[in-house]
Coordinates of C-alpha atoms in Angstrom, one line a residue:
X11 CA 59.9 -8.9 8.5
X12 CA 56.9 -11.1 7.5
X13 CA 57.3 -14.8 6.7
X14 CA 57.6 -16.0 3.2
X15 CA 55.3 -19.0 3.7
X16 CA 52.8 -20.0 6.4
X17 CA 51.8 -23.6 7.1
X18 CA 48.3 -24.2 8.5
X19 CA 47.2 -27.5 9.9
X20 CA 44.2 -29.3 8.3
X21 CA 41.2 -30.2 10.3
X22 CA 40.5 -33.2 8.1
X23 CA 42.9 -35.2 10.2
X24 CA 40.5 -34.8 13.2
X25 CA 37.6 -36.5 11.3
X26 CA 38.5 -40.1 12.2
X27 CA 36.0 -43.0 11.8
X28 CA 35.4 -43.3 15.5
X29 CA 34.8 -39.6 16.0
X30 CA 32.3 -39.5 13.2
X31 CA 30.5 -42.6 14.5
X32 CA 30.5 -41.2 18.0
X33 CA 29.1 -37.9 16.7
X34 CA 26.3 -39.6 14.7
X35 CA 25.3 -41.8 17.6
X36 CA 25.6 -39.3 20.5
X37 CA 24.1 -36.2 18.9
X38 CA 20.7 -37.8 18.1
X39 CA 20.7 -39.3 21.6
X40 CA 21.2 -35.9 23.2
X41 CA 18.3 -34.6 21.0
X42 CA 16.1 -37.5 22.0
X43 CA 16.8 -37.0 25.7
X44 CA 16.0 -33.2 25.4
X45 CA 12.7 -34.0 23.6
X46 CA 11.8 -36.5 26.4
X47 CA 12.5 -34.0 29.1
X48 CA 10.4 -31.3 27.3
X49 CA 7.5 -33.7 26.8
X50 CA 7.5 -34.7 30.4
X51 CA 7.3 -31.1 31.5
X52 CA 4.1 -30.5 29.4
X53 CA 1.0 -30.6 31.6
X54 CA -2.6 -30.1 30.9
X55 CA -4.9 -29.3 33.9
X56 CA -8.7 -29.5 33.6
X57 CA -10.9 -27.4 35.9
X58 CA -14.7 -26.9 36.0
X59 CA -14.8 -24.1 33.5
X60 CA -11.3 -23.9 31.9
X61 CA -8.2 -25.8 30.9
X62 CA -4.6 -24.7 31.5
X63 CA -1.7 -25.9 29.4
X64 CA 1.8 -25.5 30.9
X65 CA 5.0 -26.3 29.0
X66 CA 8.7 -25.5 29.2
X67 CA 11.7 -26.1 31.5
X68 CA 13.4 -22.8 31.7
X69 CA 10.9 -20.5 30.0
X70 CA 7.5 -21.7 31.3
X71 CA 4.5 -21.0 29.0
X72 CA 1.0 -21.1 30.4
X73 CA -2.1 -21.1 28.1
X74 CA -5.6 -20.8 29.6
X75 CA -8.6 -21.8 27.5
X76 CA -12.3 -21.5 28.5
X77 CA -14.3 -24.8 28.3
X78 CA -17.8 -23.2 28.8
X79 CA -19.2 -24.8 25.6
X80 CA -17.7 -28.0 24.3
X81 CA -19.6 -29.1 21.2
X82 CA -17.5 -32.1 20.3
X83 CA -14.4 -34.2 21.0
X84 CA -12.3 -36.0 18.4
X85 CA -9.5 -38.5 19.0
X86 CA -6.9 -39.2 16.4
X87 CA -4.6 -42.2 17.0
X88 CA -2.1 -43.8 14.6
X89 CA -1.2 -47.5 14.7
X90 CA 1.9 -46.6 16.8
X91 CA -0.4 -44.4 19.0
X92 CA -2.7 -47.3 19.7
X93 CA 0.2 -49.6 20.5
X94 CA 1.7 -47.2 23.0
X95 CA -1.6 -45.6 24.1
X96 CA -1.2 -42.0 23.0
X97 CA -2.9 -39.8 20.5
X98 CA -4.2 -36.3 19.6
X99 CA -7.4 -34.7 20.8
X100 CA -9.4 -31.9 19.2
X101 CA -12.1 -30.2 21.2
X102 CA -14.6 -28.2 19.3
X103 CA -15.6 -25.2 21.4
X104 CA -18.5 -22.7 21.1
X105 CA -17.7 -19.9 18.8
X106 CA -15.7 -22.0 16.3
X107 CA -12.7 -22.2 18.5
X108 CA -10.7 -25.4 18.9
X109 CA -8.5 -26.8 21.6
X110 CA -5.7 -29.1 20.4
X111 CA -3.9 -31.6 22.7
X112 CA -1.1 -33.4 20.9
X113 CA 0.6 -36.6 22.0
X114 CA -1.4 -37.2 25.2
X115 CA -1.5 -40.5 27.2
X116 CA -4.8 -42.4 27.1
X117 CA -6.7 -40.1 24.8
X118 CA -9.9 -42.2 24.9
X119 CA -10.1 -41.7 28.7
X120 CA -9.7 -38.0 28.3
X121 CA -12.4 -38.0 25.6
X122 CA -14.7 -39.8 27.9
X123 CA -13.9 -37.3 30.7
X124 CA -14.6 -34.3 28.5
X125 CA -17.8 -35.8 27.2
X126 CA -19.1 -36.7 30.7
X127 CA -18.2 -33.3 32.2
X128 CA -18.3 -30.6 29.6
X129 CA -20.7 -31.7 26.8
X130 CA -24.4 -30.9 27.5
X131 CA -26.5 -33.6 25.8
X132 CA -29.8 -31.6 26.3

């Protein structure tokens, strides 16, 4: 015999003020901490003839780019970037290729390093 009427509980009772505030404060904090950990794991290594970009925590990605012919280096810094000393770098390579480095610390020092070591002035 089947029941004549079934009562189901509402989930609306579970959405209290404090649970909603907790969710909207903690969830963005977890996302921020995750992004910080991922940003700390990104590494760019410069060698004599190439650069290796490594990123990832569980799945590690490694990208190798040749730096045989660097024709120009551009630094882009916002106001916040100048205040906290970070920015984006674009390296123009021979053959029309570009190397992009986003959100790096001390971009002017990296630009000077690249200009001193990889750009042939002759």
